[in-house]
mmCIF file of C-alpha atoms in Angstrom:
data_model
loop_
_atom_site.group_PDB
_atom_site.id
_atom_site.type_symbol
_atom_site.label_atom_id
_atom_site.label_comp_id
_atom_site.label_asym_id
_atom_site.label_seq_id
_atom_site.Cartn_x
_atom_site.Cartn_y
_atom_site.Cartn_z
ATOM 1 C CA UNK A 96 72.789 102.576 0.775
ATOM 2 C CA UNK A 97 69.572 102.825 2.581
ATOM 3 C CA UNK A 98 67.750 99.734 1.667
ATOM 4 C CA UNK A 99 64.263 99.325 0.059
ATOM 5 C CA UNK A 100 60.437 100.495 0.541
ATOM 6 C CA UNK A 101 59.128 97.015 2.404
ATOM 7 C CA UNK A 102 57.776 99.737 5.532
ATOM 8 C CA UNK A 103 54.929 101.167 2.831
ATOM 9 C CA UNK A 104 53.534 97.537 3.215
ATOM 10 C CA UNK A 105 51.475 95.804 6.488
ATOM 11 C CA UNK A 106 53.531 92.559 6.022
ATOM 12 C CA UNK A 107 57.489 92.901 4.916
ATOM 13 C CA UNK A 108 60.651 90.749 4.994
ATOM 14 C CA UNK A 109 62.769 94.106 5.471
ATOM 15 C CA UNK A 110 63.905 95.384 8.869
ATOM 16 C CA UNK A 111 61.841 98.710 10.001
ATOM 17 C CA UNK A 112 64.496 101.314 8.757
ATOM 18 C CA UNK A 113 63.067 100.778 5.109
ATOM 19 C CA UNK A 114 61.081 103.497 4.650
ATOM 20 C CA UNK A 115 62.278 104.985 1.477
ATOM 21 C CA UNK A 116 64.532 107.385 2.687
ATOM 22 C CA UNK A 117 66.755 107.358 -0.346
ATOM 23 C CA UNK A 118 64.820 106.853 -2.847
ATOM 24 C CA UNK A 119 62.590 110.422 -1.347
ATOM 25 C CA UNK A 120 66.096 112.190 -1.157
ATOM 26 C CA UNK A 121 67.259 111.023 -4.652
ATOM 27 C CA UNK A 122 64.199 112.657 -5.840
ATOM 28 C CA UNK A 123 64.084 115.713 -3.850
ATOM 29 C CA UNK A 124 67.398 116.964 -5.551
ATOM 30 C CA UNK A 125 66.418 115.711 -9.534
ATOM 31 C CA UNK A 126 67.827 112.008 -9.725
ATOM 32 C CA UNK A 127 65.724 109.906 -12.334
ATOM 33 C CA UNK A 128 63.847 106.917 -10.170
ATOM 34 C CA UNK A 129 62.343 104.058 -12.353
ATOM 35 C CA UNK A 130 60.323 100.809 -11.599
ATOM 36 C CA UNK A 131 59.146 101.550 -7.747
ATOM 37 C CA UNK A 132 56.302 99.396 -8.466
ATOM 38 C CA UNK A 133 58.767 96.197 -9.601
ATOM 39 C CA UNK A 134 58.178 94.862 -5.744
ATOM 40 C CA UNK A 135 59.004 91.261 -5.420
ATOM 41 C CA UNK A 136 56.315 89.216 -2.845
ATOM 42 C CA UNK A 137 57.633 86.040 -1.228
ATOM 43 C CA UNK A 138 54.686 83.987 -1.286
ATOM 44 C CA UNK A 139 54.770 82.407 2.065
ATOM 45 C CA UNK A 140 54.985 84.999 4.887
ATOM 46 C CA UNK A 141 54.266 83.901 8.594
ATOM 47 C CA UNK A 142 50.984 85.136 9.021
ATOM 48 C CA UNK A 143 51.188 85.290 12.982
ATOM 49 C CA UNK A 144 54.636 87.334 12.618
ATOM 50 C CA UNK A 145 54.932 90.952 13.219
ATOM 51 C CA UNK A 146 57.460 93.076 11.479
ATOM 52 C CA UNK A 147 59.767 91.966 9.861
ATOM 53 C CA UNK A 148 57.201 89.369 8.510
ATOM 54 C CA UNK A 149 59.122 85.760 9.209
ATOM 55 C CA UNK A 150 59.981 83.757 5.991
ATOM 56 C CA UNK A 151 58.624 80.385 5.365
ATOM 57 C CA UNK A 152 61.026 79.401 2.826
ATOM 58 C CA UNK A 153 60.234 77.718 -0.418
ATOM 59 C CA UNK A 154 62.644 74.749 0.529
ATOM 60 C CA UNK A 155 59.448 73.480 2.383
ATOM 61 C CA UNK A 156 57.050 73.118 -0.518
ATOM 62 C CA UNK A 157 60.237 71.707 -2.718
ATOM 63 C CA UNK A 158 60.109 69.366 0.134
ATOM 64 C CA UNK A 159 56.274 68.161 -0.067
ATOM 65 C CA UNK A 160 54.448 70.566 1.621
ATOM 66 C CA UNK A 161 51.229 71.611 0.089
ATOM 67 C CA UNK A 162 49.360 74.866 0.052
ATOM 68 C CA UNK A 163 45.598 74.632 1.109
ATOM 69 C CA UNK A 164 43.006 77.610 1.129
ATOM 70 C CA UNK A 165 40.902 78.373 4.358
ATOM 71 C CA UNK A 166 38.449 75.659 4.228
ATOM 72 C CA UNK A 167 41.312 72.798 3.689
ATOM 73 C CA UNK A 168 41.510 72.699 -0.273
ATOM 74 C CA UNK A 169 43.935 72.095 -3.026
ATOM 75 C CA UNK A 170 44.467 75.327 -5.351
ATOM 76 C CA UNK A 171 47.555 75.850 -6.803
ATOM 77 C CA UNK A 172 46.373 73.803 -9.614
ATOM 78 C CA UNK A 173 43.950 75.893 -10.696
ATOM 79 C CA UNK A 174 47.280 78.792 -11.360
ATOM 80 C CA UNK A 175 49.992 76.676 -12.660
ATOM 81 C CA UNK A 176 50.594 73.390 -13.613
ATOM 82 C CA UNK A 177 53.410 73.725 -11.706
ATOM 83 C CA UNK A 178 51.148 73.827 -8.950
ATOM 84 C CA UNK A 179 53.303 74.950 -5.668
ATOM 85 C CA UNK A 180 56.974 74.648 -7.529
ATOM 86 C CA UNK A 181 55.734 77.500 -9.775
ATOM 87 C CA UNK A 182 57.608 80.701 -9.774
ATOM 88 C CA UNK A 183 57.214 83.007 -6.610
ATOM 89 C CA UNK A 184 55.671 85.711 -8.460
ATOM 90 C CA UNK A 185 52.892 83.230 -10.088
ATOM 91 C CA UNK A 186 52.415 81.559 -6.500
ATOM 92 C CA UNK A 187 51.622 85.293 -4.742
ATOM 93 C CA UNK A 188 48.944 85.326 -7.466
ATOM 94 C CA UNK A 189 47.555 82.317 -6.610
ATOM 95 C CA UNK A 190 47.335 82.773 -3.132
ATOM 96 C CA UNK A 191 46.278 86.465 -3.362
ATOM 97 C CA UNK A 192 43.505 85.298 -5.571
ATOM 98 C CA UNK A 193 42.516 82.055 -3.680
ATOM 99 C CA UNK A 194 42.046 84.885 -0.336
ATOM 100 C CA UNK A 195 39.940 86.856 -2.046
ATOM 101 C CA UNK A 196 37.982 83.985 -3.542
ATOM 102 C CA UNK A 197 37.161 82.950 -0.038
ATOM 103 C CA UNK A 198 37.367 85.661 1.796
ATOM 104 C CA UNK A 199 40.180 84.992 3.598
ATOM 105 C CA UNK A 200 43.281 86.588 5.482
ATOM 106 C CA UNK A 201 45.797 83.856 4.814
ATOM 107 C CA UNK A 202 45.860 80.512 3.442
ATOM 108 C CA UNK A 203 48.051 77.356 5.034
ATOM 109 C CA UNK A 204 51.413 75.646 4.262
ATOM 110 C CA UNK A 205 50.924 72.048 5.029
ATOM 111 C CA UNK A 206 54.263 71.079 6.075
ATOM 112 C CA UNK A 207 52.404 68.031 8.628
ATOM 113 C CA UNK A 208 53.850 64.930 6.207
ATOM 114 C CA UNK A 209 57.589 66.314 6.893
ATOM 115 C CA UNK A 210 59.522 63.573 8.784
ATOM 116 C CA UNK A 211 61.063 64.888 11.805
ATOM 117 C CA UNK A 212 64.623 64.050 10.425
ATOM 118 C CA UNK A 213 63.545 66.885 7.570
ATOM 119 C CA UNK A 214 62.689 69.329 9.888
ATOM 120 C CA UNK A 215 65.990 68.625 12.028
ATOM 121 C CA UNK A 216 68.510 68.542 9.623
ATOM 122 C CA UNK A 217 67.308 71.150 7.064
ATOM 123 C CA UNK A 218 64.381 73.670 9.054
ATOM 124 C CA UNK A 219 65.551 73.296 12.092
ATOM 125 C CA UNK A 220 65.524 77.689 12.089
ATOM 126 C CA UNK A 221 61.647 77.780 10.817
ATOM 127 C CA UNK A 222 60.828 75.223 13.307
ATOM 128 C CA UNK A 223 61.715 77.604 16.192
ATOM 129 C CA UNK A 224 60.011 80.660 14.469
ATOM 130 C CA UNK A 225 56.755 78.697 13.692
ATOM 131 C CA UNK A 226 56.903 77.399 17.347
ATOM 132 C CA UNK A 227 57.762 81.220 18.711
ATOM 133 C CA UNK A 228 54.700 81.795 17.140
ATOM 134 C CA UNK A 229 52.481 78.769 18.920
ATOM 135 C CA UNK A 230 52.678 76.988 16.076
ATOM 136 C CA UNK A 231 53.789 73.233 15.864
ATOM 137 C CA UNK A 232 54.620 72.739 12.107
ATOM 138 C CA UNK A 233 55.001 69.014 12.277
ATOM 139 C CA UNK A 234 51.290 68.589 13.410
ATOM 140 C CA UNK A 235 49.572 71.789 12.472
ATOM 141 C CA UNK A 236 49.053 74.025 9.021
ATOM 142 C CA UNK A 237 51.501 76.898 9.018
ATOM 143 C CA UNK A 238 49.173 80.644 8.337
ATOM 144 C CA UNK A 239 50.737 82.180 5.738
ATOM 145 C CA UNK A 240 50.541 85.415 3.638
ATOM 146 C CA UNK A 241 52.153 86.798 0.107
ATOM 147 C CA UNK A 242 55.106 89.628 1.650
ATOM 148 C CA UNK A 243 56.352 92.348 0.490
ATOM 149 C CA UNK A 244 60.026 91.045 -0.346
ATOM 150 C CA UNK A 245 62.262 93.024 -2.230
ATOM 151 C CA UNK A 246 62.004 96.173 -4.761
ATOM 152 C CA UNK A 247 63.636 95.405 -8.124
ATOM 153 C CA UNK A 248 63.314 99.146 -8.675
ATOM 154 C CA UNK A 249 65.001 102.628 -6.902
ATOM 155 C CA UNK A 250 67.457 105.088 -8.313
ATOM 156 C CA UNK A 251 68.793 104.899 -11.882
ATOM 157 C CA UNK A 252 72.403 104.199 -11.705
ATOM 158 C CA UNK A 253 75.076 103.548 -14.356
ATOM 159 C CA UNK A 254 77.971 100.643 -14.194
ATOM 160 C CA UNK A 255 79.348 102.844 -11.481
ATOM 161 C CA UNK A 256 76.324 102.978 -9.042
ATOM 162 C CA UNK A 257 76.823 107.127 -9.658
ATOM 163 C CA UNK A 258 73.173 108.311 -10.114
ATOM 164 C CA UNK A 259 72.366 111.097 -13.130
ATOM 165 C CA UNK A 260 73.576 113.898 -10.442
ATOM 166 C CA UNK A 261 77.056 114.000 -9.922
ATOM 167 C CA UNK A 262 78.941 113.301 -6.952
ATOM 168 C CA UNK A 263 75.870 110.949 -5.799
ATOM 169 C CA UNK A 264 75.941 107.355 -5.736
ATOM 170 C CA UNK A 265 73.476 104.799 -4.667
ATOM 171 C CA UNK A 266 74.126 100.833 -4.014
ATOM 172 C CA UNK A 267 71.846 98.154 -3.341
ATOM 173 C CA UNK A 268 68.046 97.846 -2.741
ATOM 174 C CA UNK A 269 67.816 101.509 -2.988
ATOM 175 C CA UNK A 270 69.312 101.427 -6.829
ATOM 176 C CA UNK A 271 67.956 100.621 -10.104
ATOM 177 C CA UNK A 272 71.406 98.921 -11.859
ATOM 178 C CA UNK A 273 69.548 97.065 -14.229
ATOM 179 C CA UNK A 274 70.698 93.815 -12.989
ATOM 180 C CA UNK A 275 66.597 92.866 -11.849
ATOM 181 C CA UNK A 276 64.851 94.138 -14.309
ATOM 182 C CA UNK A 277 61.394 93.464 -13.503
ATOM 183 C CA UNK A 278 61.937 90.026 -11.307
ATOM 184 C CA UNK A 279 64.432 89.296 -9.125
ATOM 185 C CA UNK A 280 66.844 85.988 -7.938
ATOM 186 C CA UNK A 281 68.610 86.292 -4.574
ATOM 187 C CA UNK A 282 71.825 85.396 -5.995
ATOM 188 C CA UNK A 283 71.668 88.529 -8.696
ATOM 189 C CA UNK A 284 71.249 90.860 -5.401
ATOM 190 C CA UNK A 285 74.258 89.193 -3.477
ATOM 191 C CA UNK A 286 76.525 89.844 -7.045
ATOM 192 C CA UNK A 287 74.848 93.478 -6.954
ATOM 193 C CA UNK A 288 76.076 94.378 -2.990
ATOM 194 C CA UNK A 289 79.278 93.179 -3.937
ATOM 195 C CA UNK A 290 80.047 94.027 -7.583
ATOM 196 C CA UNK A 291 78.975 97.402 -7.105
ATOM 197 C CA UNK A 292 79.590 98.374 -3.820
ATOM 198 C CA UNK A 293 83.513 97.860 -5.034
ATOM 199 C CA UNK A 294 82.538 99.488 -8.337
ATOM 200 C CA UNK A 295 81.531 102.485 -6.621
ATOM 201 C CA UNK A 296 83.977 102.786 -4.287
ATOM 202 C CA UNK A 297 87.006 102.696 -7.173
ATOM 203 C CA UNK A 298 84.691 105.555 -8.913
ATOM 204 C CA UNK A 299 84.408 107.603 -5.445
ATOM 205 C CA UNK A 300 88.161 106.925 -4.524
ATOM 206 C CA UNK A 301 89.491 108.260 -8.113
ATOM 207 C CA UNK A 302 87.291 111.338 -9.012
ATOM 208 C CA UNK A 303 85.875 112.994 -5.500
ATOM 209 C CA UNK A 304 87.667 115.867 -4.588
ATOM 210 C CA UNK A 305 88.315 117.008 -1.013
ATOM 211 C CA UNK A 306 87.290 120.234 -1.350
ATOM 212 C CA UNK A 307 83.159 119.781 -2.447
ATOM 213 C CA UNK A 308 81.400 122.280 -2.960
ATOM 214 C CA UNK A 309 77.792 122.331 -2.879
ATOM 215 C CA UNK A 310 74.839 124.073 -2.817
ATOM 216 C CA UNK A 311 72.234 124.515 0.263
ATOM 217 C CA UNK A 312 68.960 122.720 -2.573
ATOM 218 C CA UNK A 313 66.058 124.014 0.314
ATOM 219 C CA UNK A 314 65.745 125.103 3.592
ATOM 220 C CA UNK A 315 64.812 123.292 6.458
ATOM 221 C CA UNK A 316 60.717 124.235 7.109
ATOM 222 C CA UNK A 317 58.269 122.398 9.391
ATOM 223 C CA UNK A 318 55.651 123.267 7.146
ATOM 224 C CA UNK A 319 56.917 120.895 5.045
ATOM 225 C CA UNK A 320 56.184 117.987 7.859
ATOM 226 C CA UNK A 321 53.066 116.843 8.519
ATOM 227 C CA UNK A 322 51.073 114.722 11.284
ATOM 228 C CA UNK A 323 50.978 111.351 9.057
ATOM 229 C CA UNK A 324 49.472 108.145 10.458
ATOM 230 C CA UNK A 325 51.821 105.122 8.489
ATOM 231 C CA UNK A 326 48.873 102.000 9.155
ATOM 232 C CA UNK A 327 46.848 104.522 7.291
ATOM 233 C CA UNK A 328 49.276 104.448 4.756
ATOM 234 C CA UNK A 329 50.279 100.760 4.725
ATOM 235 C CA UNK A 330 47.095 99.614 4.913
ATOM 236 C CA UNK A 331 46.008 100.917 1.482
ATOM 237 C CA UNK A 332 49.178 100.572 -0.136
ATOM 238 C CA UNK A 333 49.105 96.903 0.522
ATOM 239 C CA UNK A 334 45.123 96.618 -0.397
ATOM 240 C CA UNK A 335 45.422 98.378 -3.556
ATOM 241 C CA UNK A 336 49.021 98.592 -4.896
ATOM 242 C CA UNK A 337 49.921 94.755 -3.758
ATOM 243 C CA UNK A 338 50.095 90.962 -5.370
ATOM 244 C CA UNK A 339 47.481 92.233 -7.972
ATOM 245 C CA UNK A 340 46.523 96.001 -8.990
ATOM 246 C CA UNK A 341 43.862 97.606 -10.676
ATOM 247 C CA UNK A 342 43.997 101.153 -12.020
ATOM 248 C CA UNK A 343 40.743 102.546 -10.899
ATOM 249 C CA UNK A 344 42.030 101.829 -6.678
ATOM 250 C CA UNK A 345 45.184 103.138 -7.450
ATOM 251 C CA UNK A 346 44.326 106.434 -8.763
ATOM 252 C CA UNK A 347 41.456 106.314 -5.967
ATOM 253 C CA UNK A 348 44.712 106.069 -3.372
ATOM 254 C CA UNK A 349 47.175 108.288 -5.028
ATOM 255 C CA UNK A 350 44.066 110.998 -4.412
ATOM 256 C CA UNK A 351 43.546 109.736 -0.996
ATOM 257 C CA UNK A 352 47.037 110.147 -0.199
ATOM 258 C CA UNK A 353 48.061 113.591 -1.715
ATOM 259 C CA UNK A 354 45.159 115.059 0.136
ATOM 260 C CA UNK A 355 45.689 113.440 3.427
ATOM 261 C CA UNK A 356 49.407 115.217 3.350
ATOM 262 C CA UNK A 357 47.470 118.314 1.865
ATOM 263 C CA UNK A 358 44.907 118.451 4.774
ATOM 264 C CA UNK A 359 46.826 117.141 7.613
ATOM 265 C CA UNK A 360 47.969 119.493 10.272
ATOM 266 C CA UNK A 361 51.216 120.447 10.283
ATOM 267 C CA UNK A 362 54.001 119.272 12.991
ATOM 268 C CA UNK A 363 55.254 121.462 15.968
ATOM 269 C CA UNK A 364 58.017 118.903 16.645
ATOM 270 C CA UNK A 365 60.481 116.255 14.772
ATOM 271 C CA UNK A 366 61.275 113.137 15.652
ATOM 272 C CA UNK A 367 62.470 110.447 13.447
ATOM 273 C CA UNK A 368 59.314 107.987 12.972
ATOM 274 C CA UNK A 369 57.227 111.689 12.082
ATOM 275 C CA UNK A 370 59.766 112.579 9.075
ATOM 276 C CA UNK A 371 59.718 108.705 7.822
ATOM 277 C CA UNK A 372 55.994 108.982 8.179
ATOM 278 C CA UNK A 373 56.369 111.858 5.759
ATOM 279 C CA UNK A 374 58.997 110.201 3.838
ATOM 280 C CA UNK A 375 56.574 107.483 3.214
ATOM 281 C CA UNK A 376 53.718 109.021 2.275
ATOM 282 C CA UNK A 377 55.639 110.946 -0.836
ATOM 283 C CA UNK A 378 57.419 107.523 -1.582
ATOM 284 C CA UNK A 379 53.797 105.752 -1.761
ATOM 285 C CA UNK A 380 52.368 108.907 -4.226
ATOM 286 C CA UNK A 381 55.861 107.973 -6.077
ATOM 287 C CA UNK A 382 54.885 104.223 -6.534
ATOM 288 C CA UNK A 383 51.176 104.591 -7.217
ATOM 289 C CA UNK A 384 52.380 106.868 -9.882
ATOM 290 C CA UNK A 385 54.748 104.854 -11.482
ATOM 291 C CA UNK A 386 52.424 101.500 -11.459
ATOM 292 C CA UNK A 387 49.596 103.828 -12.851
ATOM 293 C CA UNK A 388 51.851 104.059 -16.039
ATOM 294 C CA UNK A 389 52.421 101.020 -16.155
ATOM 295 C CA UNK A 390 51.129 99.578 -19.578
ATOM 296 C CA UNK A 391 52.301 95.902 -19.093
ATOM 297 C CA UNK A 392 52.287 93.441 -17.105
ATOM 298 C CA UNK A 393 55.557 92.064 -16.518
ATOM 299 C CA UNK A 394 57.802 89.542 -13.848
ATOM 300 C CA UNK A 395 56.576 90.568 -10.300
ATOM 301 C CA UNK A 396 54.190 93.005 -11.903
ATOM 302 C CA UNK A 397 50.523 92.132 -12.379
ATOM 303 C CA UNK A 398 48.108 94.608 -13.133
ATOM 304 C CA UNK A 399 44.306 94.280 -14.016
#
């Protein structure tokens, strides 16, 4: 149960302990991953935030606001007819490709035509982050940014949440159930924590035995750690295996990568933030790969 990937990226919803660390292990001894690159953006990111990446919640544009590019423009219309109610996944689209249209590193939530009783009754909690962050949201444009949210991918499971080696079972973000598929609705994860977190532990309670035996799969080796910079890493994961992907900078990163862990030197000491460093780096070869061989585009998944 160790959560999602949302560290590979510059801007995430998750907390800083996801870096992958099941989904690496899984793979290390032989489970079957599928769909890393099934990540789920939220559309509307604060901008100014640092990690985790505030929320702007979609309540707000359900409300009135409006999204506006960098010089004070309309331009969800030209993505959906929709226009901002459209699906999250269609809305990261349109906002990925309205900042790269103008050059841009965020676009604005205009949330100024709000009455105060709206912001008091039902945002009174994104009020205080948006002013936390110098930001008056009943007078001024809120900065925001498509964030990594959620990965709709991880570790195949069955109905048990026991993974294709026995003995080892994974639950929530890190899993693949087959409950997301390739989008994902917050109430389908909440039923997912629950439903199989009991699942699992009926499965656990009724077939482990107290007397495991296992094998030792590898050795411990520092040569197998290496001095790994992760805004290197999250810097071109997000430019090239974000909102919208192409094939030729993917396989140009996936190369980058593998010979940045190839070349780097190797460590003389471990500390935590140096192994998920590592951990990170294999995870991100493990995602490029998977969106690589990709051959449709599909929910949260847009390729070029």
């Amino acid at each position: 149960a160790t959560g999602g990937i949302g560290m590979l990226y510059e801007k995430t919803t998750n907390q800083q302990l996801s870096t992958g660390d099941g989904i690496h292990l899984a793979h290390k001894v032989g489970a079957k991953i599928r769909d890393l690159s099934y990540i789920q953006f939220h559309p509307t990111g604060l901008y100014t935030s640092k990690d985790p990446t505030a929320l702007i919640t979609e309540a707000l544009r359900g409300e009135g606001a409006i999204l506006k590019n960098s010089f004070g423009d309309t331009f969800m219309h030209k993505y959906d007819t929709r226009n901002e109610l459209a699906p999250r996944d269609i809305v990261s689209r349109g906002i990925f490709s309205e900042m790269q249209n103008t050059n841009s590193p965020c676009v604005f939530l205009d949330a100024t035509k709000l009455d105060n009783k709206i912001w008091k009754d039902h945002f009174p909690s994104i009020y205080r982050t948006c002013m936390i962050n110098k930001i008056d949201p009943s007078i001024e444009m809120i900065p925001v940014v498509p964030t990594q949210h959620y990965s709709c991918g991880g570790v195949i499971t069955d109905e048990f949440g026991e993974t294709d080696i026995k003995n080892l079972f994974a639950i929530g973000e890190v899993a693949s159930t087959g409950l997301h598929g390739s989008n994902r609705l917050a109430s389908n994860s909440l039923l997912e924590g629950l439903a199989f977190g009991k699942f699992s532990a009926i499965k656990i309670f009724e077939t482990f035995s107290s007397v495991w035996n296992y094998e030792v799969i590898k050795k411990f080796d520092f040569k197998d750690y290496k001095l790994l910079n992760r805004n290197f890493l999250r810097k071109l994961i997000s430019s090239h295996a974000g909102v919208i992907k192409s094939n030729h900078e993917m396989i140009k990163t996936k190369n980058t990568l593998i010979e940045t862990i190839f070349t780097a030197n190797n460590l003389r000491n471990l500390n935590k933030l140096e192994i998920e460093n590592n951990i990170m780096f294999n995870v991100g070869v493990l995602l490029l790969n998977d969106a690589i061989n990709k051959n449709e585009n599909s929910g949260v998944f847009f390729k070029l």
